[in-house]
PDB file of N, CA and C in Angstrom:
ATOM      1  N   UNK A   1       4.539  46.781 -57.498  1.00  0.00           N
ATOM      2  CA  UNK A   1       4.576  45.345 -57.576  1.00  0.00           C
ATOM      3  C   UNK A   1       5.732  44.775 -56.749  1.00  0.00           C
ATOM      4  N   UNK A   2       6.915  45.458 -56.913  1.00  0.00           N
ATOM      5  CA  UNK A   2       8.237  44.919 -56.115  1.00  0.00           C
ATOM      6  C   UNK A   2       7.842  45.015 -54.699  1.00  0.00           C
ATOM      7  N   UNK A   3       6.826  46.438 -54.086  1.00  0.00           N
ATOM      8  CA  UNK A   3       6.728  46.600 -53.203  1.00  0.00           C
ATOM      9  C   UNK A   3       5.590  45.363 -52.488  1.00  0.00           C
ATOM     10  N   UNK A   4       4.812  44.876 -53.358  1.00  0.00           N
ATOM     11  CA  UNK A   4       4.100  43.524 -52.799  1.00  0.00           C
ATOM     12  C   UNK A   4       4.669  42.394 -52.599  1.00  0.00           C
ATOM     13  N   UNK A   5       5.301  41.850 -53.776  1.00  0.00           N
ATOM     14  CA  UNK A   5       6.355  40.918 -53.504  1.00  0.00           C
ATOM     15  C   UNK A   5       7.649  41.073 -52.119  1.00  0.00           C
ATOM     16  N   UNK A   6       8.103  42.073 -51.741  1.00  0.00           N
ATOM     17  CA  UNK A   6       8.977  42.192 -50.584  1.00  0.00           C
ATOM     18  C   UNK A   6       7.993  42.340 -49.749  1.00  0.00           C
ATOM     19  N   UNK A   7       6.548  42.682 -49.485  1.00  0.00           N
ATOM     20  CA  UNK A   7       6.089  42.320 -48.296  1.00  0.00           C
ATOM     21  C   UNK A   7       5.524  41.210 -48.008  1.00  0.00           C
ATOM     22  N   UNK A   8       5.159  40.339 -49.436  1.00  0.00           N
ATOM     23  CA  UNK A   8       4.878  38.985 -49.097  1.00  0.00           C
ATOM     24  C   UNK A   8       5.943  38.039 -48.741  1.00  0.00           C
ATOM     25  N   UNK A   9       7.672  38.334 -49.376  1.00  0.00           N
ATOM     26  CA  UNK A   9       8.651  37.761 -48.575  1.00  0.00           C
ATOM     27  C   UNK A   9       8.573  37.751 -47.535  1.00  0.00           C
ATOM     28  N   UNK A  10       8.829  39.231 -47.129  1.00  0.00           N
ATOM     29  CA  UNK A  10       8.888  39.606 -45.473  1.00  0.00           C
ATOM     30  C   UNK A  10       7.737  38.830 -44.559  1.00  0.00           C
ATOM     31  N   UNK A  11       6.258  39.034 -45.006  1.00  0.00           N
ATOM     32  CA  UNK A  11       5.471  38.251 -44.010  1.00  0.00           C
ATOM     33  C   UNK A  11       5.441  36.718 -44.172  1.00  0.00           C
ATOM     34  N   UNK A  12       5.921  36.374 -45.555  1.00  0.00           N
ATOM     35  CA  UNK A  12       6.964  34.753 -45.278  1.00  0.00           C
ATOM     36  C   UNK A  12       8.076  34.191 -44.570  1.00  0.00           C
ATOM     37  N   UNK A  13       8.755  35.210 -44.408  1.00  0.00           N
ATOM     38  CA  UNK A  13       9.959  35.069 -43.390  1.00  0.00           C
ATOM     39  C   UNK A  13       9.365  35.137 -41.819  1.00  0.00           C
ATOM     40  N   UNK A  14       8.261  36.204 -41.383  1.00  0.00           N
ATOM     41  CA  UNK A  14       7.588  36.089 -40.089  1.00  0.00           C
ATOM     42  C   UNK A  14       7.416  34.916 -40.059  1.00  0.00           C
ATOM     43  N   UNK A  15       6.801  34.495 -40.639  1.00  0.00           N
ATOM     44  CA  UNK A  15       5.774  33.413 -40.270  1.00  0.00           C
ATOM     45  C   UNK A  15       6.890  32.180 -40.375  1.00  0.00           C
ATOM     46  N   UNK A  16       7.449  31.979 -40.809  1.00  0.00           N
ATOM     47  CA  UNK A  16       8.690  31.078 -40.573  1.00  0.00           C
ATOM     48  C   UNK A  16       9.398  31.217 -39.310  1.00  0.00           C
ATOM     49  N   UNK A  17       9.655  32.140 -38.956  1.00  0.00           N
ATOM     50  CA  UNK A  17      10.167  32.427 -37.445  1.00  0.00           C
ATOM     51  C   UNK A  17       8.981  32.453 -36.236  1.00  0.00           C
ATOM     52  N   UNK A  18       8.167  32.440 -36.706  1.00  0.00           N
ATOM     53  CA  UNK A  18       6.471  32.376 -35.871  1.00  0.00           C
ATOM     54  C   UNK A  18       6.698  31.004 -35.922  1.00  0.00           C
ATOM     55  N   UNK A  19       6.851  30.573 -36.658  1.00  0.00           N
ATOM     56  CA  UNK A  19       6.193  28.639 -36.921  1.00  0.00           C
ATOM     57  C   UNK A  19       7.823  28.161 -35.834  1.00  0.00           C
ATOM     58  N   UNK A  20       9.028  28.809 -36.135  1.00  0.00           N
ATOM     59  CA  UNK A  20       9.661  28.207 -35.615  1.00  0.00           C
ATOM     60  C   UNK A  20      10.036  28.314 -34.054  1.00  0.00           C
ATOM     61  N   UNK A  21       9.647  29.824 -33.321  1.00  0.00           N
ATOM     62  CA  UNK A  21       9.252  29.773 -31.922  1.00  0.00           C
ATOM     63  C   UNK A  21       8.076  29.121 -31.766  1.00  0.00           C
ATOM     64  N   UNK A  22       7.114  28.873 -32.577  1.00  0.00           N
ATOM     65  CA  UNK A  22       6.181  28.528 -31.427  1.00  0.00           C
ATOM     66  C   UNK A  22       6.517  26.886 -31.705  1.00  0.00           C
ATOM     67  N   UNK A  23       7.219  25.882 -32.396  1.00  0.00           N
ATOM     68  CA  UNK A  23       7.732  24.727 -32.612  1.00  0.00           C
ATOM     69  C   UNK A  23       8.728  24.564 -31.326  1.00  0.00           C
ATOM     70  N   UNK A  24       9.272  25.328 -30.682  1.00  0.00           N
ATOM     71  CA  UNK A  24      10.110  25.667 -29.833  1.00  0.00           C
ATOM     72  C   UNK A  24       9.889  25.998 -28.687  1.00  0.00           C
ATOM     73  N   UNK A  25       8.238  26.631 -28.686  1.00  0.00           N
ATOM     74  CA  UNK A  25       7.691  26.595 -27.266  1.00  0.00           C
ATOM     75  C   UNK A  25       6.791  25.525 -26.848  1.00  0.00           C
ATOM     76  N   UNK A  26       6.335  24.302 -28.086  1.00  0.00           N
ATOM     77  CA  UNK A  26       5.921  23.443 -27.879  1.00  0.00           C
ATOM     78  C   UNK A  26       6.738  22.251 -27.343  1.00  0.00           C
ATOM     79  N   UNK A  27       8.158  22.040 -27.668  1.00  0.00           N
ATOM     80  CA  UNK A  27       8.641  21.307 -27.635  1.00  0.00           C
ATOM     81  C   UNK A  27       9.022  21.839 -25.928  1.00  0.00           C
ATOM     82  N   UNK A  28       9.201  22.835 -25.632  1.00  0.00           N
ATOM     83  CA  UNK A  28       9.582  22.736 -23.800  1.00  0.00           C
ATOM     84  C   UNK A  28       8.288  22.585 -23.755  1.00  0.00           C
ATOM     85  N   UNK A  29       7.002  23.061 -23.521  1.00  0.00           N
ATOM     86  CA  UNK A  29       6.012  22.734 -23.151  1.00  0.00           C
ATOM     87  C   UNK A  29       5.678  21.302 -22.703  1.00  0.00           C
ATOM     88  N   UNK A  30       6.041  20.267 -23.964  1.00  0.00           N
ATOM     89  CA  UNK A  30       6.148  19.073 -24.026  1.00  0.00           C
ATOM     90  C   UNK A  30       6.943  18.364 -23.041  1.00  0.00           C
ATOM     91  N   UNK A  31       8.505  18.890 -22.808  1.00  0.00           N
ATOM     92  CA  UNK A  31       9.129  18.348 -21.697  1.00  0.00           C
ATOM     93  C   UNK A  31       8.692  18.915 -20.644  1.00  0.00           C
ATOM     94  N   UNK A  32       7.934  20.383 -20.248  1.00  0.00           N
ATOM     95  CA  UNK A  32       7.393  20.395 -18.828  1.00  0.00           C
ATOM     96  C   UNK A  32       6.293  19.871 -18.602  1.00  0.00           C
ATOM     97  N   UNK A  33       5.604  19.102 -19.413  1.00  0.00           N
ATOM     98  CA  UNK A  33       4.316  18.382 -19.536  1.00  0.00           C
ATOM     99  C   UNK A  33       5.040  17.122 -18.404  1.00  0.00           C
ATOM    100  N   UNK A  34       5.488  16.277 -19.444  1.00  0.00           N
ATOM    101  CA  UNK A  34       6.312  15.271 -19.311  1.00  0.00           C
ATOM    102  C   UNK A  34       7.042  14.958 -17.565  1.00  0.00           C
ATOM    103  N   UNK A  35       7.645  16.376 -17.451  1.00  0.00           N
ATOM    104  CA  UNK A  35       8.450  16.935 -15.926  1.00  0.00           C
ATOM    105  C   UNK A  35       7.446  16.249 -15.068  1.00  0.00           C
ATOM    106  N   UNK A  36       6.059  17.184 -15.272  1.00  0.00           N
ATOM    107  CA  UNK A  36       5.346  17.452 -14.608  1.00  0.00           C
ATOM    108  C   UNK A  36       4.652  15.805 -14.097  1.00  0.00           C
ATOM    109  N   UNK A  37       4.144  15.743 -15.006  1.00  0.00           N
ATOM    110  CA  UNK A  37       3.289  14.334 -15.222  1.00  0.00           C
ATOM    111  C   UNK A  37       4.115  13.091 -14.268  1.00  0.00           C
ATOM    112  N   UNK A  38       5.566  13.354 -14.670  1.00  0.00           N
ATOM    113  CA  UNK A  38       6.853  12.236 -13.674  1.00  0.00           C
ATOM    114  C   UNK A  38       6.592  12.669 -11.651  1.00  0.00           C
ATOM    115  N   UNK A  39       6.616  13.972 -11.808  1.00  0.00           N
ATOM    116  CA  UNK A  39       6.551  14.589 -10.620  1.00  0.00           C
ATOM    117  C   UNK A  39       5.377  14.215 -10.109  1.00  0.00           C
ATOM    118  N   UNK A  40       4.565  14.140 -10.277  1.00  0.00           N
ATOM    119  CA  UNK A  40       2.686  13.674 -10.152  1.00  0.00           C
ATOM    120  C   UNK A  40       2.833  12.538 -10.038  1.00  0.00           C
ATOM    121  N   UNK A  41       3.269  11.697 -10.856  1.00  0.00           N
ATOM    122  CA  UNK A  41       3.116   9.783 -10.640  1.00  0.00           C
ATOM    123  C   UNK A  41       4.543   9.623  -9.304  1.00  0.00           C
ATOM    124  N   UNK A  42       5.172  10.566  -9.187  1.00  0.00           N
ATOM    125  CA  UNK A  42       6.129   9.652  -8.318  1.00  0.00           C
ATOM    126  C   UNK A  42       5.915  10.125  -6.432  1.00  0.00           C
ATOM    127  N   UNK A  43       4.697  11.753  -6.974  1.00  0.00           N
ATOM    128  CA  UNK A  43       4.440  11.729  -5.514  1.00  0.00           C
ATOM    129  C   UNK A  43       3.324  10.645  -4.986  1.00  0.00           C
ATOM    130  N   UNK A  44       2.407  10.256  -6.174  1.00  0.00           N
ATOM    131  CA  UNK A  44       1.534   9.436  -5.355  1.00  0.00           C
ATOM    132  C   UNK A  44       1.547   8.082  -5.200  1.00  0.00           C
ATOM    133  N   UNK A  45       3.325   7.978  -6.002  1.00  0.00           N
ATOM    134  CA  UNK A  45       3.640   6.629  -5.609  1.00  0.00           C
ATOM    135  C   UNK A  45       4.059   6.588  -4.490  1.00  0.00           C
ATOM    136  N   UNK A  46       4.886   7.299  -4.079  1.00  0.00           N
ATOM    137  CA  UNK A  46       5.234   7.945  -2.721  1.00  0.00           C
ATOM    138  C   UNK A  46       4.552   8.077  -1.744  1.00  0.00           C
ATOM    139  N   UNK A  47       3.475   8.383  -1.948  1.00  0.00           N
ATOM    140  CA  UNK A  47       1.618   9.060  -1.059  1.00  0.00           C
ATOM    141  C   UNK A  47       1.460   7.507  -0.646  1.00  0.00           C
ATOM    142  N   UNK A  48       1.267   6.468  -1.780  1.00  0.00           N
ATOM    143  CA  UNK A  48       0.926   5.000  -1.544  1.00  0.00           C
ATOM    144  C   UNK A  48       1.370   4.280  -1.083  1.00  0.00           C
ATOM    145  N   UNK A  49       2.752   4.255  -1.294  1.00  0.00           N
ATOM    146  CA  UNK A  49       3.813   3.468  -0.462  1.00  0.00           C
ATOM    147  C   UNK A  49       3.730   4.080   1.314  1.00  0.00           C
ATOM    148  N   UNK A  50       3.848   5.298   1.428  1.00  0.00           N
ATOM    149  CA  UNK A  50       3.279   5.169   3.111  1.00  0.00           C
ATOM    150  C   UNK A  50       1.839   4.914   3.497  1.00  0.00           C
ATOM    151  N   UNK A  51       1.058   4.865   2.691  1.00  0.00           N
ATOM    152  CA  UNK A  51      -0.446   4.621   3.029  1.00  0.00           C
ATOM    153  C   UNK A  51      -0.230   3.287   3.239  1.00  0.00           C
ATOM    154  N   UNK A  52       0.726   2.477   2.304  1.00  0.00           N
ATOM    155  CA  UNK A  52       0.483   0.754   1.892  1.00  0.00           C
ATOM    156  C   UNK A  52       1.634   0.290   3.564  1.00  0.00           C
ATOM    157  N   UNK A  53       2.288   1.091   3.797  1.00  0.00           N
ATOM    158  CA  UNK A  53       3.103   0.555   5.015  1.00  0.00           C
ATOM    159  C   UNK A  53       2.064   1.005   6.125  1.00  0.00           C
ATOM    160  N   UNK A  54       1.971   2.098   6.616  1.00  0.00           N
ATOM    161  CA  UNK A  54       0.692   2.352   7.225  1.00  0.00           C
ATOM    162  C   UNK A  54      -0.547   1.060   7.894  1.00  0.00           C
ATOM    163  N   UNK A  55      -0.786   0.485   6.763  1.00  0.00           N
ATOM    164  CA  UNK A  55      -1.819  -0.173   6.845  1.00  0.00           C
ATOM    165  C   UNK A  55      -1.101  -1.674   7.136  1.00  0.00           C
ATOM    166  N   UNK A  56       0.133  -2.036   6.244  1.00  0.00           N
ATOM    167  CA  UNK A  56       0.531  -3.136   6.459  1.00  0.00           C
ATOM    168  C   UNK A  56       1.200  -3.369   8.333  1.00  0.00           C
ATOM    169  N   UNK A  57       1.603  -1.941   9.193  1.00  0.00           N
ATOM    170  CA  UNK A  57       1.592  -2.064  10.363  1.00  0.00           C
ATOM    171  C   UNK A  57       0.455  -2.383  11.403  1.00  0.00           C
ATOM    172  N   UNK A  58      -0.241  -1.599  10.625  1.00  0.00           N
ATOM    173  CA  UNK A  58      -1.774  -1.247  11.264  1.00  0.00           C
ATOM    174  C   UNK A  58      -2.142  -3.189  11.345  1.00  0.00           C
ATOM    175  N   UNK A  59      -2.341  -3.728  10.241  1.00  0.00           N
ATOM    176  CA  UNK A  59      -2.641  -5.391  10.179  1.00  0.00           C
ATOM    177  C   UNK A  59      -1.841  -6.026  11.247  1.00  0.00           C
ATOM    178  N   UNK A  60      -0.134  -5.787  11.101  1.00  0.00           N
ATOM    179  CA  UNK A  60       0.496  -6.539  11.731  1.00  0.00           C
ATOM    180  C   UNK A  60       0.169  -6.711  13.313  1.00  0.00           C
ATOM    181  N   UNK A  61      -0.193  -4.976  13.396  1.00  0.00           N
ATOM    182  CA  UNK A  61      -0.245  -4.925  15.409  1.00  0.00           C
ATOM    183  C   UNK A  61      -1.807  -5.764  15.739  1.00  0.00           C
ATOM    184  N   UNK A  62      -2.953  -5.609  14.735  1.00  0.00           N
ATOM    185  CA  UNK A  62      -4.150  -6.271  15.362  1.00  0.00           C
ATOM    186  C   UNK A  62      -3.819  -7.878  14.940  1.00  0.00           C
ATOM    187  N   UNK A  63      -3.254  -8.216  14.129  1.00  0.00           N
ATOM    188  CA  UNK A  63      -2.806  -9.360  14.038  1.00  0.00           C
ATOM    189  C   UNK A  63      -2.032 -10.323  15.757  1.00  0.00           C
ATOM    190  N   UNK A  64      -1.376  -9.333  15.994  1.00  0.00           N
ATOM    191  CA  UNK A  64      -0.611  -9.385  17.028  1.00  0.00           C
ATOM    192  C   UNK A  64      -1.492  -9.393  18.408  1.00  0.00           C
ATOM    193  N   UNK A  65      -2.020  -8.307  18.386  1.00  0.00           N
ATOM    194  CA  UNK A  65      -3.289  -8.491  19.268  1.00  0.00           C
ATOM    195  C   UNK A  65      -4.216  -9.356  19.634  1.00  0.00           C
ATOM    196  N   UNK A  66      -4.547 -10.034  18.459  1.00  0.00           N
ATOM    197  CA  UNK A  66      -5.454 -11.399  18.253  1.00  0.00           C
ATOM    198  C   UNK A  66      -4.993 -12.344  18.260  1.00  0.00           C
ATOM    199  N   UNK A  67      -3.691 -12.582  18.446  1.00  0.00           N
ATOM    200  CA  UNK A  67      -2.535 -13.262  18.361  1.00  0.00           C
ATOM    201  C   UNK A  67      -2.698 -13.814  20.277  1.00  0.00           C
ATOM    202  N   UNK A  68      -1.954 -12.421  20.530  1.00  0.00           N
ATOM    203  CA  UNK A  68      -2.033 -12.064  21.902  1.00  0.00           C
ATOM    204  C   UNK A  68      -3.130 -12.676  23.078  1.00  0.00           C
ATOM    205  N   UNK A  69      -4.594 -12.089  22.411  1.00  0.00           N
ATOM    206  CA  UNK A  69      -5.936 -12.883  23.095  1.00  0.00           C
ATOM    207  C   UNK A  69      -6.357 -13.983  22.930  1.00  0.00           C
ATOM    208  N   UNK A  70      -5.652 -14.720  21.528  1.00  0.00           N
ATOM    209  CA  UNK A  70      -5.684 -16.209  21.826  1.00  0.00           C
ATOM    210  C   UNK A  70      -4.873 -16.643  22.666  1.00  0.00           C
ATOM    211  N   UNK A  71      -3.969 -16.841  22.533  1.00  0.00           N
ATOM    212  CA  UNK A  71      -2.949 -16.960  23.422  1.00  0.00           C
ATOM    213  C   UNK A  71      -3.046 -17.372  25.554  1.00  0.00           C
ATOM    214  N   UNK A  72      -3.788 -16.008  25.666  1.00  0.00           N
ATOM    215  CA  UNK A  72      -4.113 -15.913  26.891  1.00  0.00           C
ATOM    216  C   UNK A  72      -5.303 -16.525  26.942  1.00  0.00           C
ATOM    217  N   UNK A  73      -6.325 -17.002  25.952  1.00  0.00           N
ATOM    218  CA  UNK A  73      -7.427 -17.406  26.271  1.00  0.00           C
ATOM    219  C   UNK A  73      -7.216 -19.054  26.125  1.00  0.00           C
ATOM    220  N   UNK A  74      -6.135 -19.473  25.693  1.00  0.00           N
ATOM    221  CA  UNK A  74      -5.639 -20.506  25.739  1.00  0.00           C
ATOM    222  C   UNK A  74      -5.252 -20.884  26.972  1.00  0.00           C
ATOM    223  N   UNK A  75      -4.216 -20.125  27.215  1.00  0.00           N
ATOM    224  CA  UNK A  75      -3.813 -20.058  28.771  1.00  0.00           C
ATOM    225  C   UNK A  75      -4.828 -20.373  29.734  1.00  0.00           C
ATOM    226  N   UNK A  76      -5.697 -19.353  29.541  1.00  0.00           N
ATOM    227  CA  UNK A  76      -6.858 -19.941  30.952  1.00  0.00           C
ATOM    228  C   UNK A  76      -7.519 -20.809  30.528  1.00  0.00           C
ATOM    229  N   UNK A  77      -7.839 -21.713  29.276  1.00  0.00           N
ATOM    230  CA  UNK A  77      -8.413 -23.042  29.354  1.00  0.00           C
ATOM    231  C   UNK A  77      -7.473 -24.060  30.009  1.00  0.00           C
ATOM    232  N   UNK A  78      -5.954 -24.079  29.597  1.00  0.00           N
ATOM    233  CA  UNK A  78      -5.250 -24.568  30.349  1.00  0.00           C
ATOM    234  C   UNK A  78      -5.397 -25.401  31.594  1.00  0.00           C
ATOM    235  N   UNK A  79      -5.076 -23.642  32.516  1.00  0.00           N
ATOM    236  CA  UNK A  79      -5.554 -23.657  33.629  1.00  0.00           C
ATOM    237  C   UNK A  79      -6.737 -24.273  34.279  1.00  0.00           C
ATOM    238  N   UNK A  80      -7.742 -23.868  33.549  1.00  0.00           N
ATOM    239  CA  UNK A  80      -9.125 -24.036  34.277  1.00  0.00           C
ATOM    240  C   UNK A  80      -8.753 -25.858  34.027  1.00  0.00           C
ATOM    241  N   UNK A  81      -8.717 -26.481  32.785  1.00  0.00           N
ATOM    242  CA  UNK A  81      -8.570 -27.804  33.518  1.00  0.00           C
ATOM    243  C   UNK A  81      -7.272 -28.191  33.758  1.00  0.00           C
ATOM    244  N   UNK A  82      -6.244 -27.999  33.775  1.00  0.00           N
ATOM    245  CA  UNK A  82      -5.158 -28.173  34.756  1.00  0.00           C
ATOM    246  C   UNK A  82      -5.647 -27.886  36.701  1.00  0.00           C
ATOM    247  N   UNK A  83      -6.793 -27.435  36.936  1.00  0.00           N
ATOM    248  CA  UNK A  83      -7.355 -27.266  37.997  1.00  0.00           C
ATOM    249  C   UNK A  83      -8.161 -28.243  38.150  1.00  0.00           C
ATOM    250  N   UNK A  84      -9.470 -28.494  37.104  1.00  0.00           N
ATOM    251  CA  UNK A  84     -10.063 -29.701  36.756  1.00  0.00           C
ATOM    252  C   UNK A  84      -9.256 -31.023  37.388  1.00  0.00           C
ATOM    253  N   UNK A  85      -8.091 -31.354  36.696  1.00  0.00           N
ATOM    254  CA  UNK A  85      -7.348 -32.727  36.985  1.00  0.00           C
ATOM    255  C   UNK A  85      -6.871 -32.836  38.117  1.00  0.00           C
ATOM    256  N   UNK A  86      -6.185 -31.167  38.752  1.00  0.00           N
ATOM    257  CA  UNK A  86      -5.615 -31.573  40.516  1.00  0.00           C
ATOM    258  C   UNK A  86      -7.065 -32.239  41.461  1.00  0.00           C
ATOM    259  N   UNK A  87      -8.097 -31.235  41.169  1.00  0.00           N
ATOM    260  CA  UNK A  87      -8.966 -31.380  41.716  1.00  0.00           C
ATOM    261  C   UNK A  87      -9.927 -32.875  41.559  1.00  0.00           C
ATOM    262  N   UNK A  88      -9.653 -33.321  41.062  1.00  0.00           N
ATOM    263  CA  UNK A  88     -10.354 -34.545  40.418  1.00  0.00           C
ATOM    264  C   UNK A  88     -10.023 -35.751  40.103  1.00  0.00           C
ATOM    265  N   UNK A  89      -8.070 -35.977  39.692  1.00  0.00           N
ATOM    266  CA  UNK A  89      -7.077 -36.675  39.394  1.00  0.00           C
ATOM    267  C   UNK A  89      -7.765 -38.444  40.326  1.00  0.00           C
ATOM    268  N   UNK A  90      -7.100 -38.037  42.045  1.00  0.00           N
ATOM    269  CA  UNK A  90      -7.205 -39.028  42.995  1.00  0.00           C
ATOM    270  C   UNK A  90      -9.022 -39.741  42.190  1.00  0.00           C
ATOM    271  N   UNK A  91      -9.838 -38.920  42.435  1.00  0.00           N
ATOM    272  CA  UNK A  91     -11.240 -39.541  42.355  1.00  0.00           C
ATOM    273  C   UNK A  91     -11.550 -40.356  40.544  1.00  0.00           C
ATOM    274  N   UNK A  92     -10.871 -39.880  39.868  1.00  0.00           N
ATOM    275  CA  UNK A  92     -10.651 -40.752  38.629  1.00  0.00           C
ATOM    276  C   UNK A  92     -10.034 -41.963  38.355  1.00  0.00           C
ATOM    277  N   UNK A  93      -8.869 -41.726  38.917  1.00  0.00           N
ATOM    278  CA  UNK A  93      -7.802 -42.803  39.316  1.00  0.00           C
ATOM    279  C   UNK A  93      -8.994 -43.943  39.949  1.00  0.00           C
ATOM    280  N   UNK A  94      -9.431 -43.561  40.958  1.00  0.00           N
ATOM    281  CA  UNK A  94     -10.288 -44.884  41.869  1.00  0.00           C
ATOM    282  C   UNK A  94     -11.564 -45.485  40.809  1.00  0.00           C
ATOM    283  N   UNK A  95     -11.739 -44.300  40.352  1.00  0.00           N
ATOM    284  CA  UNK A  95     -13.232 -44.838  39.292  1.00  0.00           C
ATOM    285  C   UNK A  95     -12.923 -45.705  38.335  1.00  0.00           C
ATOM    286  N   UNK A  96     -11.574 -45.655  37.692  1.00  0.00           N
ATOM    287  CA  UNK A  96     -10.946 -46.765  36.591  1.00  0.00           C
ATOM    288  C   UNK A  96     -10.326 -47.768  37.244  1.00  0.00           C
ATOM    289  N   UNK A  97      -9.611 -47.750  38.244  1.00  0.00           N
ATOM    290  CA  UNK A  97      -9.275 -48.992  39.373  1.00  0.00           C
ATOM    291  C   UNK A  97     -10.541 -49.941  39.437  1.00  0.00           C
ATOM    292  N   UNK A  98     -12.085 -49.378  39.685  1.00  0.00           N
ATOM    293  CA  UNK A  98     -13.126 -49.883  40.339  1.00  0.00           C
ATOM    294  C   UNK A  98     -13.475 -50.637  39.095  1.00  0.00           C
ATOM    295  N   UNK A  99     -13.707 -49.908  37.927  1.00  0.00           N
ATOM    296  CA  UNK A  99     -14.246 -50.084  36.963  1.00  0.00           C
ATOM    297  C   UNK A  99     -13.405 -51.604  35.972  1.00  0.00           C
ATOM    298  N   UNK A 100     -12.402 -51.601  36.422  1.00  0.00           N
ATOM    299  CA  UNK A 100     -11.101 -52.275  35.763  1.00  0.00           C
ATOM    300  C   UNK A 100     -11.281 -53.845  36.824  1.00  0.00           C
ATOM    301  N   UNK A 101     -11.720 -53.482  37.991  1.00  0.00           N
ATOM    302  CA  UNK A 101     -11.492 -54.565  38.784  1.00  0.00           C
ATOM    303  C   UNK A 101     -12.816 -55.425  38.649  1.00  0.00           C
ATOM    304  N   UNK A 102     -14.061 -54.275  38.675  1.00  0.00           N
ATOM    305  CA  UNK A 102     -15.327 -54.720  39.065  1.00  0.00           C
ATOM    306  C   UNK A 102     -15.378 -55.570  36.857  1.00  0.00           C
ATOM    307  N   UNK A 103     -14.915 -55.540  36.125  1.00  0.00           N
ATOM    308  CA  UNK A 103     -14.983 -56.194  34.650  1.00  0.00           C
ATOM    309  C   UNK A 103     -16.288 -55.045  33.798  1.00  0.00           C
ATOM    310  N   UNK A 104     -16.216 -54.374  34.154  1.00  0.00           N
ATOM    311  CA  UNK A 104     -16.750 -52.758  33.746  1.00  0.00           C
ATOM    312  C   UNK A 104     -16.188 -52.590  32.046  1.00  0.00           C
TER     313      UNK A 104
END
């Protein structure tokens, strides 16, 4: 009987030291969970933030571009009638003279 009772101590005492490593391998488990999970959200914040600059250059240069081809397509309307008026100026001038004199 003594001899049952000291082995039911004894496999009470295991199991107390069982319950208390594996309480102990849960709890790092838990902080390398945790590690891990930080390490994961901060590379693909990381991953995003150059994808999100990436793209915000990528906008800026076709922005710039379109920027650019208005610009010049402005330019040659300009031109084209800034050519219009040399070319045409004298013969307008006379048509509103005529028009101004004749009560037009």
């Amino acid at each position: 009987m003594q001899d049952v009772i000291k082995k039911l101590v004894d496999i009470d005492e295991q199991a107390k030291v069982f319950n208390e490593e594996t309480n102990k391998e849960k709890e790092k488990l838990e902080v390398q969970i945790q590690e891990d999970a930080e390490k994961i959200y901060e590379k693909y914040m990381s991953d995003a933030k150059v994808e999100v600059e990436t793209e915000k250059k990528k906008i800026d240069a076709d922005g710039a571009a379109k920027f650019e081809q208005g610009e010049a397509r402005r330019k040659e309307q300009a031109q084209v009638l800034k050519n219009k008026f040399d070319a045409n100026a004298d013969k307008w001038v006379e048509q509103i003279v005529e028009s101004v004199i004749s009560g037009q």
